[in-house]
Short mmCIF file of C-alpha atoms in Angstrom, two decimals:
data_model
loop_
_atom_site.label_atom_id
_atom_site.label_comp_id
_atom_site.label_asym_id
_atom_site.label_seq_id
_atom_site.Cartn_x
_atom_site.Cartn_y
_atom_site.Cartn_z
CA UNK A 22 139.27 -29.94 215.56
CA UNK A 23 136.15 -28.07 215.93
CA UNK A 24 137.86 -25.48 213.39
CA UNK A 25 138.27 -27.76 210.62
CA UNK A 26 134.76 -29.31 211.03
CA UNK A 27 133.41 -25.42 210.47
CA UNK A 28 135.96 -25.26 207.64
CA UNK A 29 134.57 -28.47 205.72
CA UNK A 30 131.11 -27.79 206.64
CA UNK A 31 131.31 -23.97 204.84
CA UNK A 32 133.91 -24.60 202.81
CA UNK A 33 136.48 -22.04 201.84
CA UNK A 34 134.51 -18.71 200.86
CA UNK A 35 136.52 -16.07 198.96
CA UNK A 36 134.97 -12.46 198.05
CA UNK A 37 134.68 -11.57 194.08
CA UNK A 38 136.90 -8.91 192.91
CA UNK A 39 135.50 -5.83 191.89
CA UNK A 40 137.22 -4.05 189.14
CA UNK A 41 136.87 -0.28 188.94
CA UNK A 42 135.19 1.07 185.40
CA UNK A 43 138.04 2.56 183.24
CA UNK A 44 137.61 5.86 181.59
CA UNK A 45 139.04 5.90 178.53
CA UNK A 46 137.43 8.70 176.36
CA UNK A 47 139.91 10.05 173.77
CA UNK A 48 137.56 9.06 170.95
CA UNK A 49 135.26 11.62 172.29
CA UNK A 50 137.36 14.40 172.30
CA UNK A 51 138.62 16.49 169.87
CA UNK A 52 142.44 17.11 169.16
CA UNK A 53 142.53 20.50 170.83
CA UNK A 54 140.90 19.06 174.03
CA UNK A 55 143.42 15.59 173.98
CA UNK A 56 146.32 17.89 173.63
CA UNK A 57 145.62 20.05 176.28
CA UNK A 58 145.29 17.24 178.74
CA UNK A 59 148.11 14.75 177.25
CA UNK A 60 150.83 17.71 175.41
CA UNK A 61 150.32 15.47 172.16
CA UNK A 62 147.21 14.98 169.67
CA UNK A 63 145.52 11.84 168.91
CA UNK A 64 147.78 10.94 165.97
CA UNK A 65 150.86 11.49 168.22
CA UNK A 66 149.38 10.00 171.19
CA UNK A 67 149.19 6.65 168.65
CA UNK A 68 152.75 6.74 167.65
CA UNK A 69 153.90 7.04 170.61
CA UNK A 70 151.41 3.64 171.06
CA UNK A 71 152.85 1.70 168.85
CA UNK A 72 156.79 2.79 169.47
CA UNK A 73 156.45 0.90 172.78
CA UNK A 74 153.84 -1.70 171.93
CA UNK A 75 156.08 -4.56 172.59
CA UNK A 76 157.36 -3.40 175.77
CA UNK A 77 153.89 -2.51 177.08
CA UNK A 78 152.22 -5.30 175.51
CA UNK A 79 150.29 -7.86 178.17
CA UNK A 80 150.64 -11.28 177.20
CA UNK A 81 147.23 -12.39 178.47
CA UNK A 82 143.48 -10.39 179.43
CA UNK A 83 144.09 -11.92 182.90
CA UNK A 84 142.84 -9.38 185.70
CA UNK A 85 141.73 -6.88 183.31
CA UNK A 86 145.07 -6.12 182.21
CA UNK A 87 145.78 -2.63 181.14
CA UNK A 88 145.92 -1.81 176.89
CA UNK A 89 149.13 -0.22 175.97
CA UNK A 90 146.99 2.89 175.15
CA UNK A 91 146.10 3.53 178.29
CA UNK A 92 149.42 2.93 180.11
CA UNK A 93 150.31 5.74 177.56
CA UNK A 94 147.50 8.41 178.48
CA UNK A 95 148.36 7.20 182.14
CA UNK A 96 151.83 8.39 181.72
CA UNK A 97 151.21 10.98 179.57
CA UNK A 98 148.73 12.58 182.30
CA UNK A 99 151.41 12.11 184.88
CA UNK A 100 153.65 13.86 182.94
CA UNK A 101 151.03 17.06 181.67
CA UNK A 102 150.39 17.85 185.20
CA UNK A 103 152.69 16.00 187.92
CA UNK A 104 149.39 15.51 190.11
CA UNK A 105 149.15 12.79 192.85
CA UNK A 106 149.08 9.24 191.74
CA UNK A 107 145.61 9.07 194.13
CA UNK A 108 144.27 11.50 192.11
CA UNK A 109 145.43 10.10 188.59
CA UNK A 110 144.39 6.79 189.90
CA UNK A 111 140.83 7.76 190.81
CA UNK A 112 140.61 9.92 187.37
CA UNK A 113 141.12 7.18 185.60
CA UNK A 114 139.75 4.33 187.78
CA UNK A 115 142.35 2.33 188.85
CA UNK A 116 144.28 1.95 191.88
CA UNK A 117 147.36 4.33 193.36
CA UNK A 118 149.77 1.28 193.25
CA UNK A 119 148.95 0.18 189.56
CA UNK A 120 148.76 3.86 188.21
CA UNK A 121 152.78 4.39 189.87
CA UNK A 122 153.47 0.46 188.28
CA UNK A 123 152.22 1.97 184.95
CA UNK A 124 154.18 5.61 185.18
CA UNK A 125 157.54 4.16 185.91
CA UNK A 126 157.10 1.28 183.01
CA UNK A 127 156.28 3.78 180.45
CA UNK A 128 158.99 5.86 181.31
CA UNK A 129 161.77 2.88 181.52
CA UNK A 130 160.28 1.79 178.07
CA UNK A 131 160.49 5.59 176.87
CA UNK A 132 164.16 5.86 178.59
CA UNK A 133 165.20 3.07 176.53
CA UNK A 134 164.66 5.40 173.42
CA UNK A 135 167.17 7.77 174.04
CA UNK A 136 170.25 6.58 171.91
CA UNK A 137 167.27 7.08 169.03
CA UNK A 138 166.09 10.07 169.72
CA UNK A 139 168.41 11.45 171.87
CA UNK A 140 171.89 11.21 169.79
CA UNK A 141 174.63 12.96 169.03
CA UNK A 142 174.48 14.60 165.36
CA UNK A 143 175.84 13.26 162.21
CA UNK A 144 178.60 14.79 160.05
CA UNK A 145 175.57 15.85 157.76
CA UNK A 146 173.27 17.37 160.74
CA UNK A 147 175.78 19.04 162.30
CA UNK A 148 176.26 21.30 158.78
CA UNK A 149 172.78 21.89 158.42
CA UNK A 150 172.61 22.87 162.53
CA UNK A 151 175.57 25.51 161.99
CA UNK A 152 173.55 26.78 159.26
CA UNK A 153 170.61 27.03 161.12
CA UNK A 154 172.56 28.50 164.18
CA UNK A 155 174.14 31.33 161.99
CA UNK A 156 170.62 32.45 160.54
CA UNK A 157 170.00 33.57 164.01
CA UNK A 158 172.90 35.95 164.99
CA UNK A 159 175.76 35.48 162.81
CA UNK A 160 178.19 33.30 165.40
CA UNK A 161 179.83 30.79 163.11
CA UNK A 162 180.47 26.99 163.49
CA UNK A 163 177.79 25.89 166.49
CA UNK A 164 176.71 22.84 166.87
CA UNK A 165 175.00 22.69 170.27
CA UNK A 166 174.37 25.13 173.02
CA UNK A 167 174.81 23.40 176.52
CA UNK A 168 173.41 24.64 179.85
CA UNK A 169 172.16 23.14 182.92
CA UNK A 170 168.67 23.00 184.79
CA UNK A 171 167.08 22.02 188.16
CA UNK A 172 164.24 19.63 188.67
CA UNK A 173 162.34 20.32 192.20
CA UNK A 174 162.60 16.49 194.14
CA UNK A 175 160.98 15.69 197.51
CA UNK A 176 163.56 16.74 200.19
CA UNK A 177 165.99 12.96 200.90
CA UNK A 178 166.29 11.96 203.74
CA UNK A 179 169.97 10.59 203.44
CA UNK A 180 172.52 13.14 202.20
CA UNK A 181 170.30 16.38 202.01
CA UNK A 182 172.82 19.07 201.62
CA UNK A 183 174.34 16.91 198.32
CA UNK A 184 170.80 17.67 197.08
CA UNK A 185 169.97 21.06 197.88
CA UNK A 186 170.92 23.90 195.20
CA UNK A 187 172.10 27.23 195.19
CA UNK A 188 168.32 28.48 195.37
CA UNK A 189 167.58 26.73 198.36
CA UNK A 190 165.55 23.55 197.66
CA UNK A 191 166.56 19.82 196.68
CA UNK A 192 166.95 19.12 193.19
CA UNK A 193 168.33 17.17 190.52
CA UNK A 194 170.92 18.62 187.89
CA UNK A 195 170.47 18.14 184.29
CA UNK A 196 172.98 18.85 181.85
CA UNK A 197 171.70 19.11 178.56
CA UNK A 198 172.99 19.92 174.76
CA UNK A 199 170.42 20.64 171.92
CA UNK A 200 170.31 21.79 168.14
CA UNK A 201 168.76 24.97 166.47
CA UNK A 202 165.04 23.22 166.83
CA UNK A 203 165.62 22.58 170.26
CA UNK A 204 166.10 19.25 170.10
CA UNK A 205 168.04 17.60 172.60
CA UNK A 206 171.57 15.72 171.38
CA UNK A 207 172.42 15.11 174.98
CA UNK A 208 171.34 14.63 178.49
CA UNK A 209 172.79 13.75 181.83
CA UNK A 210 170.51 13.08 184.22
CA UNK A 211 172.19 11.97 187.77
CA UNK A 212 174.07 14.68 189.99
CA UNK A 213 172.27 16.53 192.37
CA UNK A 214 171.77 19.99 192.87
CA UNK A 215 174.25 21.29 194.48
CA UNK A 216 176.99 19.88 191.45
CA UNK A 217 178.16 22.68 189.70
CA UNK A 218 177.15 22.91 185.60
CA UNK A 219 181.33 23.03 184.88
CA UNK A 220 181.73 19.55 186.70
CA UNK A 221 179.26 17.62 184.82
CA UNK A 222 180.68 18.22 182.03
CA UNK A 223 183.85 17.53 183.36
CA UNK A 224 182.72 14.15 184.08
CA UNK A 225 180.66 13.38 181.12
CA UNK A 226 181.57 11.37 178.14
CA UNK A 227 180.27 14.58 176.27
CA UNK A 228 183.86 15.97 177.61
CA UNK A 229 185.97 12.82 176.23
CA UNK A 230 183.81 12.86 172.67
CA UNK A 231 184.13 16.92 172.39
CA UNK A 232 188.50 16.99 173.12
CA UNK A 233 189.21 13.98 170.65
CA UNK A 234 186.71 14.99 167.43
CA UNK A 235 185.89 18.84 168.11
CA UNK A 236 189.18 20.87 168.54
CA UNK A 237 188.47 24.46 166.39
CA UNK A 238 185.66 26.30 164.81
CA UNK A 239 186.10 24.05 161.85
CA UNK A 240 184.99 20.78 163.75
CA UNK A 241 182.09 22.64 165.41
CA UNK A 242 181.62 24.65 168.67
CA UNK A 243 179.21 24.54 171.77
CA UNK A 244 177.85 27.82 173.43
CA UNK A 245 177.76 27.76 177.12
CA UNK A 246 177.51 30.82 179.74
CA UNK A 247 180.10 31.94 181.88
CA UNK A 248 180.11 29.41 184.70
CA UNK A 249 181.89 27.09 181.75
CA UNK A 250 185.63 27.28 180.80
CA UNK A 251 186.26 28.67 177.91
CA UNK A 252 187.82 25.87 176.15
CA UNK A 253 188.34 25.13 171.99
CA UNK A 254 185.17 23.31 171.41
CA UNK A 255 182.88 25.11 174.13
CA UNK A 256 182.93 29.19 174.30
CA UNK A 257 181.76 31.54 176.60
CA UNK A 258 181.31 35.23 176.52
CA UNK A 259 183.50 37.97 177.63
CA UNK A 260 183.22 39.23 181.09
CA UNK A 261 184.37 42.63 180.45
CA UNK A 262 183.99 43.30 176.63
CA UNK A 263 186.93 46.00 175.90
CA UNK A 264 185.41 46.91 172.77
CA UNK A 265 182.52 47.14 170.34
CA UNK A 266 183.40 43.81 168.41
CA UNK A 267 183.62 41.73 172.13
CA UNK A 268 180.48 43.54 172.71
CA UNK A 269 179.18 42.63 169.40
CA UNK A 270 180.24 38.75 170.22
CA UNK A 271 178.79 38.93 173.36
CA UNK A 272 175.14 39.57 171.86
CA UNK A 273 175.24 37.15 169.32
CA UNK A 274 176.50 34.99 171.84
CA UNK A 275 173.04 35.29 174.14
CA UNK A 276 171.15 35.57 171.10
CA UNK A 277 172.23 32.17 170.10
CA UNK A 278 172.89 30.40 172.98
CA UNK A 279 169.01 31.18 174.51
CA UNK A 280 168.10 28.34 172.22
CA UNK A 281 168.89 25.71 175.78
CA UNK A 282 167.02 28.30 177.45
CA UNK A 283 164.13 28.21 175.68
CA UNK A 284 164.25 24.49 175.03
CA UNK A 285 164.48 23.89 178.67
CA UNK A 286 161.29 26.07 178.86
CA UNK A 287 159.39 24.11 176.15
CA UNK A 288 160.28 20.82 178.12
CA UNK A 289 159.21 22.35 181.22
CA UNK A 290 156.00 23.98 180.15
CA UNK A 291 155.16 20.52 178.42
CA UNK A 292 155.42 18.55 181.24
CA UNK A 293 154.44 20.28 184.50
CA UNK A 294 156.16 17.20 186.69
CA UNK A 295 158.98 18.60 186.00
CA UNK A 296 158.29 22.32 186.77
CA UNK A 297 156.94 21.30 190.15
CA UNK A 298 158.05 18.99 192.36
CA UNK A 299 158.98 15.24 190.87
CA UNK A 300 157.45 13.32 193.59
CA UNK A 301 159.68 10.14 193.68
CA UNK A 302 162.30 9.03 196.18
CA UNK A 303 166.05 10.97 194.88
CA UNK A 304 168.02 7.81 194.87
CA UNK A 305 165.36 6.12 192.40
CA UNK A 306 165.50 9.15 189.97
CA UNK A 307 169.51 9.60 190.51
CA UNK A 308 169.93 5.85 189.69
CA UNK A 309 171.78 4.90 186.35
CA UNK A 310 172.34 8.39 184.44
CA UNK A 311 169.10 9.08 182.45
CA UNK A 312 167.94 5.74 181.66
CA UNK A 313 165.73 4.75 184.66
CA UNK A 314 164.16 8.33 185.21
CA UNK A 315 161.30 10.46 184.31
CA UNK A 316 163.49 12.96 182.85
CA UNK A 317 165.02 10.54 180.29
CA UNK A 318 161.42 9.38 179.14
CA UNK A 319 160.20 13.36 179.39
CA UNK A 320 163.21 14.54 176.93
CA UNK A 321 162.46 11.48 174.42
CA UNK A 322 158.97 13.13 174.64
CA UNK A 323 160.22 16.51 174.06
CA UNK A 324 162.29 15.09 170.60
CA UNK A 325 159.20 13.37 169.49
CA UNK A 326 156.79 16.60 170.10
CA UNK A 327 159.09 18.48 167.62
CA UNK A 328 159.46 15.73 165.08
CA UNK A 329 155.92 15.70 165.44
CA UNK A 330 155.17 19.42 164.88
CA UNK A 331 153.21 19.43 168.46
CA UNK A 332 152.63 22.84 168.75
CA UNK A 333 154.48 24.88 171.77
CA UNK A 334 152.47 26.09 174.90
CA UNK A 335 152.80 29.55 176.19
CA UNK A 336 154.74 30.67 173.33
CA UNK A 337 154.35 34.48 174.96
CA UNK A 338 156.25 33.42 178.33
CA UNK A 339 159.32 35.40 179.08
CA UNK A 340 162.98 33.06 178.54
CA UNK A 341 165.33 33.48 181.40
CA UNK A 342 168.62 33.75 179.18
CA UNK A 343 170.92 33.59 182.21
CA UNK A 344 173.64 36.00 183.13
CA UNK A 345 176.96 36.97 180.67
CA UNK A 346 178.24 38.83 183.55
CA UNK A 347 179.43 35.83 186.10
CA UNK A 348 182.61 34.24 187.34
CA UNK A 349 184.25 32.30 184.54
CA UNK A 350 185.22 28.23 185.84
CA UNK A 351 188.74 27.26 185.14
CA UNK A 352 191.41 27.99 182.99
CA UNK A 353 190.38 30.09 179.53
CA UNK A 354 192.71 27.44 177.26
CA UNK A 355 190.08 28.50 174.21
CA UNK A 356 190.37 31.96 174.14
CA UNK A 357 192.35 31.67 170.82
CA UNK A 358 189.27 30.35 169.29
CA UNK A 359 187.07 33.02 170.86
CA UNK A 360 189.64 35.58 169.54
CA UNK A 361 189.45 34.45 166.41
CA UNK A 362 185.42 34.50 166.44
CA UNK A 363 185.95 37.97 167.70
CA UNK A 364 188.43 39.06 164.89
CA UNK A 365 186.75 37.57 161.81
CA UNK A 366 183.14 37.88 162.56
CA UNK A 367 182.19 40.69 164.70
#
């Protein structure tokens, strides 16, 4: 009783919210400065803006909401540097919560870009990529070079050992296809690191398009290392060249097939969250293939800085172009094609 007297007599008393100032200062800076901390220049930076407008778009001003410009920088800064979402947050002047709110709805609005700018060629592409891929070392008819990565994740606390790679440390495994630019035409997104690079592509649709349309040289070819089979529309290099045209192959081979390599090390160098460790939980970033990860929105990103002529970073930085010399996975059903490379071209 004595309670709701006090209540009546002071009446319900509710503190004023104080909203942190914003910083939002890419007016002031020039392009070299906005593209060192966001990977893209101001002119990107608003076509990227107005691409997902409509999904970032706030319906009302209520609570200070956030402009769709800076969810992007938000996001984009995540991505530049992988720091702590306390220290974006406070960078920027907003809270922990709402700067992880605004990461992941960036990236699920970037994610749902992929069959755009993440797609498998067209008849006409795919010439002008073989063309492309010859001017580099002579190997005839590719259309892709596939290889896989590893992107560092916090260590999971359900199913570890699924998770933990042949280096030593949890990851995720992503299986990626690009062009001559470097351009990804495919991505998979959702084993974990211990899966081996021969079954994701096992278990890909990639597999089921590749045996029905690409069957020869004619149709088009993929370059993968030696932990692939060698099959008709993906070949690998010879383990033990016998002669100087196998050895011949074999170089053109690594020549041409570094492209993934150094694509992989554009994408990487681009965004730093994925060279370090991707600080979300495994099963969130594991969930649904690409599409509702940071590595999906990150390889939109990396198609868009290329169509955009972004400049690369670190363009001195030594490629890792993997091993010829390995262990060959499976049965070698395309050697005939590889033979026939071998014969004709080299």
């Amino acid at each position: 009783m004595a309670a709701n007297v006090l209540f009546d007599q002071l009446g319900r008393q509710r503190n004023d919210r104080v909203y942190r100032e914003r910083i939002d200062h890419l007016d002031q800076m020039r392009d070299e400065e906005v593209r060192k901390r966001y990977r893209f220049n101001k002119e990107s930076i608003r076509f990227i803006c107005n691409l997902l407008r409509d999904k970032l778009q706030q319906p009302t001003k209520r609570s200070q909401a956030l402009s769709v410009e800076l969810q992007v920088l938000i996001a984009l800064r995540f991505y530049a540097t992988g720091n702590f979402l306390q220290v974006l947050g406070d960078t920027v002047g907003i809270d922990k919560g709402t700067a992880s709110r605004v990461v992941r709805k960036v990236s699920l609005a970037l994610s749902e870009l992929l069959p755009v700018y993440v797609k498998w060629p067209s008849e006409d592409e795919k010439r002008e990529i073989k063309n492309d891929f010859y001017k580099m070392a002579g190997f005839p008819g590719v259309i892709g070079c596939i290889d896989g990565t590893h992107v560092r994740i916090q260590r999971p606390s359900e199913n570890e050992p699924a998770f933990i790679n042949r280096k030593g440390y949890p990851s995720i495994n992503v299986q990626a296809v690009c062009d001559s630019k470097g351009r990804f035409t495919n991505l998979v997104a959702r084993w974990p690191g211990s899966t081996h690079d021969s079954h994701m592509l096992r278990t890909s649709n990639l597999r089921t398009v590749l045996e029905r349309d690409n069957n020869g040289l004619q149709n088009g070819i993929l370059l993968g290392d030696s932990g692939y089979a060698c099959k008709p529309y993906l070949v690998t290099p010879y383990l033990r060249p016998s002669d100087q045209s196998q050895e011949r192959y074999n170089g053109s081979h690594c020549r041409t097939r570094v492209t993934i390599e150094r694509a992989f090390g554009w994408w990487k160098r681009r965004f730093h969250c994925l060279h370090g460790e991707l600080r979300m939980h495994p099963e969130r970033l594991a969930h649904n293939d690409a599409l509702h990860c940071f590595k999906g929105a990150c390889a939109v990103l990396h198609n868009l800085a290329i169509l955009l002529r972004e400049p690369q970073l670190d363009q001195d930085q030594d490629v890792d172009i993997g091993e010829i010399n390995g262990q060959n996975n499976g049965q070698e059903d395309g050697n005939g094609v590889r033979n026939y490379i071998t014969r004709t071209f080299f």
